[in-house]
Short mmCIF file of C-alpha atoms in Angstrom, two decimals:
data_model
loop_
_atom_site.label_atom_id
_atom_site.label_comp_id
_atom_site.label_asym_id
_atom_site.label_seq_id
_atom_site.Cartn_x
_atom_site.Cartn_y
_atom_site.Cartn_z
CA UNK A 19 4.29 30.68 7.36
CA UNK A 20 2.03 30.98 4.43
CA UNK A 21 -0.89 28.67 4.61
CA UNK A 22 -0.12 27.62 0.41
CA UNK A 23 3.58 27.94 1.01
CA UNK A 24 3.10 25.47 3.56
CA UNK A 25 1.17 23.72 1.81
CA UNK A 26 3.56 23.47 -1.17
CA UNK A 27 6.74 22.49 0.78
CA UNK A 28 4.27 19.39 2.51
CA UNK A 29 3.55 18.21 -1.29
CA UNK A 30 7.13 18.28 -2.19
CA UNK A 31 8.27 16.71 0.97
CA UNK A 32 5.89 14.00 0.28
CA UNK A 33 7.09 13.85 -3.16
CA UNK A 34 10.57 13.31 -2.58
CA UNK A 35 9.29 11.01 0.50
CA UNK A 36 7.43 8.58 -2.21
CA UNK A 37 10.37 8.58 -4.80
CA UNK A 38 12.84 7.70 -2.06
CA UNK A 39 10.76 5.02 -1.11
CA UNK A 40 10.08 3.74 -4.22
CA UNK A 41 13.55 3.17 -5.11
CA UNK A 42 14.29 2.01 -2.19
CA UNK A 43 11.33 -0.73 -2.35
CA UNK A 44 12.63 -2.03 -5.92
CA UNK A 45 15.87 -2.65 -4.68
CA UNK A 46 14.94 -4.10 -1.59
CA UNK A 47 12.62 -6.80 -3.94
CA UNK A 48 14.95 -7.25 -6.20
CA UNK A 49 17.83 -8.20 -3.32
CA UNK A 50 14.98 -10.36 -1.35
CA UNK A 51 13.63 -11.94 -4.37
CA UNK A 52 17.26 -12.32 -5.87
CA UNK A 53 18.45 -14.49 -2.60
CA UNK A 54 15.35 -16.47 -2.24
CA UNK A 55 15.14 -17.35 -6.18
CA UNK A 56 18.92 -17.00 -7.02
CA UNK A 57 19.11 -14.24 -8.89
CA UNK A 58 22.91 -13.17 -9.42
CA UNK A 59 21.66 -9.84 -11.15
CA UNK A 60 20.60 -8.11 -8.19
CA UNK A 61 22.40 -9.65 -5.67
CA UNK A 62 25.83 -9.42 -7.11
CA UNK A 63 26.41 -6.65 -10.07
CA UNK A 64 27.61 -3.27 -8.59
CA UNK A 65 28.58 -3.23 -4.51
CA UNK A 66 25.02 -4.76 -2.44
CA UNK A 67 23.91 -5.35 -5.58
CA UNK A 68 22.79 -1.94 -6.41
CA UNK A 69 24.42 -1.28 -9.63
CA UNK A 70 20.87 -3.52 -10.87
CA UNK A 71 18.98 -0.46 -9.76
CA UNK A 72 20.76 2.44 -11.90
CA UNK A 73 20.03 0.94 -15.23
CA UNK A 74 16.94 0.56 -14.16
CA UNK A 75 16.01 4.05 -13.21
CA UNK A 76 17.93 5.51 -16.66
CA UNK A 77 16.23 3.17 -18.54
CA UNK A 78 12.66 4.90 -17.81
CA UNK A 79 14.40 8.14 -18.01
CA UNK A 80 16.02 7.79 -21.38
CA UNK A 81 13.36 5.50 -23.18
CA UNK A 82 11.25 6.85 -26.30
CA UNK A 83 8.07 7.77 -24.77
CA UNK A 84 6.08 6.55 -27.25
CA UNK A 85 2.36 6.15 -27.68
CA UNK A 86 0.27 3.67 -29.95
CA UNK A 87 -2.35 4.33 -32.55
CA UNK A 88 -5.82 4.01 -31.63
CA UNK A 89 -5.26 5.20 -27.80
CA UNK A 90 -7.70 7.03 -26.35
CA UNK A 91 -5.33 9.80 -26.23
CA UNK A 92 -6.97 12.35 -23.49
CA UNK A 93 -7.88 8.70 -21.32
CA UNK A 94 -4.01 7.37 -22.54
CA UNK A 95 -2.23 10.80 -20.95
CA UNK A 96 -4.03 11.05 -17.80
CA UNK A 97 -4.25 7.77 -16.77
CA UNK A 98 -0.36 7.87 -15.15
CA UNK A 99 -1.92 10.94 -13.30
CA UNK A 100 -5.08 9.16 -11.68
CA UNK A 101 -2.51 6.34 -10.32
CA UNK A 102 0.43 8.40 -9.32
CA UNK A 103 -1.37 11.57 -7.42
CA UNK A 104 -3.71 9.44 -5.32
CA UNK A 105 -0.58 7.43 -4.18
CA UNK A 106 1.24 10.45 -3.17
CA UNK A 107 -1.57 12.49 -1.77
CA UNK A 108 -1.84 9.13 0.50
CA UNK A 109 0.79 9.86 2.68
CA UNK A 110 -0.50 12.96 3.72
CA UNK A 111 -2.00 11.41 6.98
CA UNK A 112 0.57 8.82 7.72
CA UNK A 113 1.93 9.95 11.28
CA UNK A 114 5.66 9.33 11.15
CA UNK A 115 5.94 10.38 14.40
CA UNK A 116 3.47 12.18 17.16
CA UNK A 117 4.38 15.65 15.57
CA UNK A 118 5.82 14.19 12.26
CA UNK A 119 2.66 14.36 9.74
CA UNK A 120 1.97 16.63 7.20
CA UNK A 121 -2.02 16.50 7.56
CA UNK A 122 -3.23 15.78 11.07
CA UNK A 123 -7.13 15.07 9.84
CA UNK A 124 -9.67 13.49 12.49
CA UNK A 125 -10.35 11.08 9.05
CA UNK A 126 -7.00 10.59 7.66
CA UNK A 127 -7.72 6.84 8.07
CA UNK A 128 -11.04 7.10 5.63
CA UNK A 129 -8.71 9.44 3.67
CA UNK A 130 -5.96 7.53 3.02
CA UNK A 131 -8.19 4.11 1.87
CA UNK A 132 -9.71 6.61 -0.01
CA UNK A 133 -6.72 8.08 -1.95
CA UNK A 134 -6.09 4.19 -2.32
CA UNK A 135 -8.93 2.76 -3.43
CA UNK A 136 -8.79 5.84 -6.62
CA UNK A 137 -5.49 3.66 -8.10
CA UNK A 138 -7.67 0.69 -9.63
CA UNK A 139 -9.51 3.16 -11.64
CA UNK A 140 -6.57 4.85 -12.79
CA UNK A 141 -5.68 1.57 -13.76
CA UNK A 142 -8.98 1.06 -15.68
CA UNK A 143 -8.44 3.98 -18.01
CA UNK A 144 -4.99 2.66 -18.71
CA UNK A 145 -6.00 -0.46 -19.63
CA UNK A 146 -9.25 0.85 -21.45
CA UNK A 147 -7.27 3.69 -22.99
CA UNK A 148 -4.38 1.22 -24.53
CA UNK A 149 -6.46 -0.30 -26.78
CA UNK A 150 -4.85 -3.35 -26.11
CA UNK A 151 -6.59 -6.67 -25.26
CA UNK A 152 -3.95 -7.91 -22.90
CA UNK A 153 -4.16 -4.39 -20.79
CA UNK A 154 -7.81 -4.60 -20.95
CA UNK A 155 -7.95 -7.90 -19.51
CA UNK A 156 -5.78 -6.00 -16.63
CA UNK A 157 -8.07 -3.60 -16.15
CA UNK A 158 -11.17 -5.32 -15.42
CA UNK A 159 -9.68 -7.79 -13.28
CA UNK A 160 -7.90 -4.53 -11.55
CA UNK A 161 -11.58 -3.52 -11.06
CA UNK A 162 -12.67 -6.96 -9.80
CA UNK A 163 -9.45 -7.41 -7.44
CA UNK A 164 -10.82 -3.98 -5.91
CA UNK A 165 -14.14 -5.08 -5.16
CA UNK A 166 -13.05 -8.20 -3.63
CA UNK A 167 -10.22 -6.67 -1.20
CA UNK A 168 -11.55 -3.33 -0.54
CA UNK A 169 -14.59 -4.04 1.67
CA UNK A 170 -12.61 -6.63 3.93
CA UNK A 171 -10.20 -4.23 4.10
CA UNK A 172 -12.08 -1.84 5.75
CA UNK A 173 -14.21 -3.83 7.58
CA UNK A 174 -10.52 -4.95 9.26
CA UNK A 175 -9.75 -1.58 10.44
CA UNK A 176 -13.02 -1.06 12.78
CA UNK A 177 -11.57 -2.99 15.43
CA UNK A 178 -8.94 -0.95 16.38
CA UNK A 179 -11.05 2.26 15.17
CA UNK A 180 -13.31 0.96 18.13
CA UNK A 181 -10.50 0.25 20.05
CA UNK A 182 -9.18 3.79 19.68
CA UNK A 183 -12.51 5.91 19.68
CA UNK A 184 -10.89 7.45 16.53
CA UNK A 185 -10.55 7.60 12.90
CA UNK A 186 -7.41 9.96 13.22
CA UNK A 187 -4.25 7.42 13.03
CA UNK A 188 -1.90 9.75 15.43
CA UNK A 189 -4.83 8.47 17.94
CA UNK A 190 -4.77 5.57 16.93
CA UNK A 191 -0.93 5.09 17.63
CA UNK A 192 -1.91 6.57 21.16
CA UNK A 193 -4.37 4.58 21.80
CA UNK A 194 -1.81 1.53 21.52
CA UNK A 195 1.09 2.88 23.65
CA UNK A 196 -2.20 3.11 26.63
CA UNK A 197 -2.06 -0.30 26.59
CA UNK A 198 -0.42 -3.60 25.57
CA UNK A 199 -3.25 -5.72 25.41
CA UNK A 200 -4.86 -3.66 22.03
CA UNK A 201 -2.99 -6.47 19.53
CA UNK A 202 -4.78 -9.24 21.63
CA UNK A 203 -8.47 -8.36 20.04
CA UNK A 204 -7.38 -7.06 16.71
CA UNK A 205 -5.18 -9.97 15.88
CA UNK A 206 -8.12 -11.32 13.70
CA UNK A 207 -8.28 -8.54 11.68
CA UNK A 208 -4.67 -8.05 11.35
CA UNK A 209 -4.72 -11.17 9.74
CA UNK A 210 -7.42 -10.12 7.47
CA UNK A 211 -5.68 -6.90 6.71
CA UNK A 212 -2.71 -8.17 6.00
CA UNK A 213 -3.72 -10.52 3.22
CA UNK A 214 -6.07 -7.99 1.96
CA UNK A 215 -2.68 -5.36 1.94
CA UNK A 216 -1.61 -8.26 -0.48
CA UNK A 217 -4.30 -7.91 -2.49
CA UNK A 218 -3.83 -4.03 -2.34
CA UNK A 219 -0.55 -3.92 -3.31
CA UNK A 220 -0.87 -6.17 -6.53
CA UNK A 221 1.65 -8.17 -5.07
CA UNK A 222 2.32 -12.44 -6.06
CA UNK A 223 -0.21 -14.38 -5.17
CA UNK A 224 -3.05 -11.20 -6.14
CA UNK A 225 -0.77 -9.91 -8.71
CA UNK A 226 -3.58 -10.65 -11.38
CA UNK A 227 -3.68 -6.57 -13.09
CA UNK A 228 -0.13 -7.04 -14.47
CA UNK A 229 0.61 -10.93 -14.38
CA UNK A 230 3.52 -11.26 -16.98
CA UNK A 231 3.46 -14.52 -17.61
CA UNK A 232 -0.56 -14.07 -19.25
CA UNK A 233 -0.72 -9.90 -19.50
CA UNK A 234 2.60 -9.54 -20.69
CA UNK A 235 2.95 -6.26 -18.27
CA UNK A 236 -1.16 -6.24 -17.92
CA UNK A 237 -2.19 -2.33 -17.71
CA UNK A 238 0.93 -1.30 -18.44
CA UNK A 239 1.85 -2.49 -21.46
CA UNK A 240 1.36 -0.12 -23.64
CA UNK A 241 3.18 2.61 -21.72
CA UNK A 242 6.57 3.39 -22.02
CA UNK A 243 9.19 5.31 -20.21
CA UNK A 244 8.35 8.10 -17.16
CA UNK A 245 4.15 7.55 -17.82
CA UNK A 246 5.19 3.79 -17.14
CA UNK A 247 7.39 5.04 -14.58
CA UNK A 248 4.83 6.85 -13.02
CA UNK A 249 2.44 3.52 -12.76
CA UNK A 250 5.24 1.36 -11.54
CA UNK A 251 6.74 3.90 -8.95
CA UNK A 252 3.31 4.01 -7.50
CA UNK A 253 2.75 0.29 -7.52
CA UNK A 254 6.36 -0.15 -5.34
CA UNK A 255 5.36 3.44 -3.15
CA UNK A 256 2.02 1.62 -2.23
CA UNK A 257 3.79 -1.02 -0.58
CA UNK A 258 4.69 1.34 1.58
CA UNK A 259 1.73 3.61 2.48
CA UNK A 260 0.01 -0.32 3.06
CA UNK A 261 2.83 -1.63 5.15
CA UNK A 262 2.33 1.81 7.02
CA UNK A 263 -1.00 1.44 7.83
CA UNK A 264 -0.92 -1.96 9.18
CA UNK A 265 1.46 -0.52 11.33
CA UNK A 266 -0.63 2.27 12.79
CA UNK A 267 -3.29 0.00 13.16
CA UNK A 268 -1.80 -2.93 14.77
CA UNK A 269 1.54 -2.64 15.57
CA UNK A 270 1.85 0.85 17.98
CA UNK A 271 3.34 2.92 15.36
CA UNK A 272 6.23 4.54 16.74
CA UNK A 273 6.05 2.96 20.18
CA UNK A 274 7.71 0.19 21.52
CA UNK A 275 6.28 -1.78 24.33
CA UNK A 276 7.45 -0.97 27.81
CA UNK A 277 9.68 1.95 26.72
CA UNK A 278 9.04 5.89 27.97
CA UNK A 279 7.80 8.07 25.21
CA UNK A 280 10.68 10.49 26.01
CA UNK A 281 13.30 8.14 25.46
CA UNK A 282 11.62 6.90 21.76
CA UNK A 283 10.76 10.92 20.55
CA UNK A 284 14.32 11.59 19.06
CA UNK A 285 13.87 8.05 17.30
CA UNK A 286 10.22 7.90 16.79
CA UNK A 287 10.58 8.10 12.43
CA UNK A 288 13.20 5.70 12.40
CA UNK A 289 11.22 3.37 14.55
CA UNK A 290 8.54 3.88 12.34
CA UNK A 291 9.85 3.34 9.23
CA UNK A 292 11.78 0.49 10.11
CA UNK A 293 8.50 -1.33 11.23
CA UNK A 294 6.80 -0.43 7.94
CA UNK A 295 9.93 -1.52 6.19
CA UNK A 296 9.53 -5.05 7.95
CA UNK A 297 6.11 -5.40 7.13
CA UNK A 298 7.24 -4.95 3.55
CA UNK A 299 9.59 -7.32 3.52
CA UNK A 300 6.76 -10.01 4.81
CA UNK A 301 4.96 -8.97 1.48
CA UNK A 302 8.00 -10.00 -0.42
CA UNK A 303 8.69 -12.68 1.18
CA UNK A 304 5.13 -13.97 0.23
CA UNK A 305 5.44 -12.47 -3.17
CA UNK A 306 8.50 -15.11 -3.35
CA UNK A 307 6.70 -18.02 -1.90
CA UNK A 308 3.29 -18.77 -3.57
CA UNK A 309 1.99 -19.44 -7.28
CA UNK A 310 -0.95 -16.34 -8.64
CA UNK A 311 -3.96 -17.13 -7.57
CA UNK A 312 -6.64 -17.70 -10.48
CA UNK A 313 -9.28 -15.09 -10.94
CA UNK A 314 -12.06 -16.65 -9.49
CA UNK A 315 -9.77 -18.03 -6.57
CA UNK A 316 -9.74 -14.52 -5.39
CA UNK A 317 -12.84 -13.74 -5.80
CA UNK A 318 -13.78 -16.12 -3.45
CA UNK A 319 -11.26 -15.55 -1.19
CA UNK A 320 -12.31 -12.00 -0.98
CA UNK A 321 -16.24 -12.37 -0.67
CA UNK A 322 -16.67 -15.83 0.55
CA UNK A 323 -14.40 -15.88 3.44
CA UNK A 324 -12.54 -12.40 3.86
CA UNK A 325 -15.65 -10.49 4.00
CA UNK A 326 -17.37 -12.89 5.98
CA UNK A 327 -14.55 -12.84 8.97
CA UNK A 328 -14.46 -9.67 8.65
CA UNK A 329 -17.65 -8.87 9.61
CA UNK A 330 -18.39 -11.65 11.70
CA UNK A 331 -14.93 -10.63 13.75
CA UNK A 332 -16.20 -6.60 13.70
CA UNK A 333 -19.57 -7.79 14.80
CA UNK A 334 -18.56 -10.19 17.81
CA UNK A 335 -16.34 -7.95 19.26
CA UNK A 336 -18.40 -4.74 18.70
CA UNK A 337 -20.92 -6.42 20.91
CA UNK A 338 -18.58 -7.78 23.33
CA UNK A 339 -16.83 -4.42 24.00
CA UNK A 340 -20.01 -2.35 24.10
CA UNK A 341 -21.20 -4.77 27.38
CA UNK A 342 -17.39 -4.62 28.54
CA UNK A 343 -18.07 -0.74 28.51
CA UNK A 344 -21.24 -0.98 30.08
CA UNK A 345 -20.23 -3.47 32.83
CA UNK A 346 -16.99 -1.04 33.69
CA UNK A 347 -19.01 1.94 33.51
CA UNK A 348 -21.83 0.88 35.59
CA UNK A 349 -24.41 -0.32 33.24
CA UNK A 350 -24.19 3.38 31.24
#
């Protein structure tokens, strides 16, 4: 096949990926959140509950898209476009499956935090571009939630990057299904990962960017119908692409512990997907539980005592598995 058709039917696979996953994600939070907080809306109107979810998605199709005087109007169009392509160019290295990824890259694991880590300045020009002083308010603590989360983050994911001897996340998922004891070490920084995937995702208690209750709708608030629909697709379609990662990382991807590899290949997505889809609904299920956090709280959260176990966790264990190498491999 063509090298750009190819190309073109990976970017609308991924496309309709990230919108079915989105929609899927808002009604998922609004049936968790509408059991936990009793919330007849969701949980009752239409069959499942998912007559809440049609409005919702006419409602940002139908709305005036309007747009506000004294925008920044080049910074005010393309701001929807620096959140929503990042999060959908993200998937790219997400292995569904061992043959099921649309960009195999020896770095997809730098890419894709890379891709993610684009969003808060996206955004930045929202909320600079709105001229509003509630969405600027949610743009520089977007930028200040990024600095705090984004270096633990990382620092989480060299453990099993170690582990692995990879920065490719097929590998990675390999590397796991070699051997049952890989969680036992990286524990610690699933842990940190996982409330730093928290902090990624903008979701309750790190919400601070959008936090209705002071922001109104933060960033946002000045946007209306598909270029708010663009920002809040993205924001649900994140959860996702984080939930993913944790489980490449952590949790054996597609494998299952103790079963052949030919028996889960017909399965392997669905195995996948259904992990991710759990980790998600832990995110919710915190998003449920605890107050926001105050801007400072996170702050030092992030630097005082994620980035500090981070790196004390990466360091201690990079030392201890360089002398386990050594001792196995004869002192080389």
């Amino acid at each position: 096949m063509n090298p750009w058709v190819l190309a073109l039917v990976s970017v609308l696979l991924l496309l309709v990926i990230m919108l079915l996953n989105g929609s899927m994600i808002i009604y998922m939070l609004r049936k968790v959140l509408g059991h936990m907080h009793l919330r007849l809306g969701p949980t009752e109107l239409g069959p499942a509950g998912i007559a809440q979810l049609i409005p919702d998605i006419v409602k940002l199709l139908v709305k005036e898209d309007r747009h506000p005087n004294k925008t920044d109007r080049w910074m005010y169009v393309i701001a929807p476009i620096l959140v929503f392509v990042p999060g959908l160019m993200a998937y790219a290295a997400i292995p569904f499956s061992e043959d099921l990824i649309a960009a195999d890259l020896s770095y997809g694991l730098l890419m894709t935090i890379g891709f993610l880590s684009i969003i808060p300045m996206g955004i930045f020009a929202a909320g600079i571009a709105s001229y509003n002083k509630y969405s600027l308010i949610g743009a520089m603590r977007s930028i200040g939630a990024s600095i705090s989360y984004e270096v633990p983050l990382i620092l989480s994911a060299i453990v099993p990057v170690m582990l692995a001897g990879s920065l490719n996340l097929r590998e990675i998922v390999l590397a796991q299904a070699d051997s049952i004891w890989f969680i036992i070490p990286a524990f610690p920084s699933a842990v940190i990962f996982f409330v730093c995937a928290l902090m990624e995702t903008a979701n309750v208690p790190f919400d601070l960017a959008e936090a209705e209750t002071e922001l109104i709708a933060g960033f946002s608030t000045e946007y209306s119908a598909m270029r708010f629909g663009f920002m809040y697709l993205t924001e649900f379609s994140n959860n996702f692409i984080v939930g993913a990662l944790m489980v490449v990382l952590f949790l054996g991807g597609w494998t299952l512990p103790f079963v052949p590899s030919e028996l889960i290949e017909p399965i392997a997505p669905v195995i996948f997907v259904l992990k991710t889809y759990i980790m998600i609904f832990l995110f919710m299920t915190v998003k449920g539980s605890f107050s926001r956090f105050r801007v400072d709280q996170m702050a030092a959260l992030g630097f005082k005592v994620l980035v500090t176990t981070a790196l004390i966790w990466a360091l201690i264990f990079g030392v201890g598995y360089k002398i386990f190498l050594m001792s196995v491999g004869g002192g080389v």
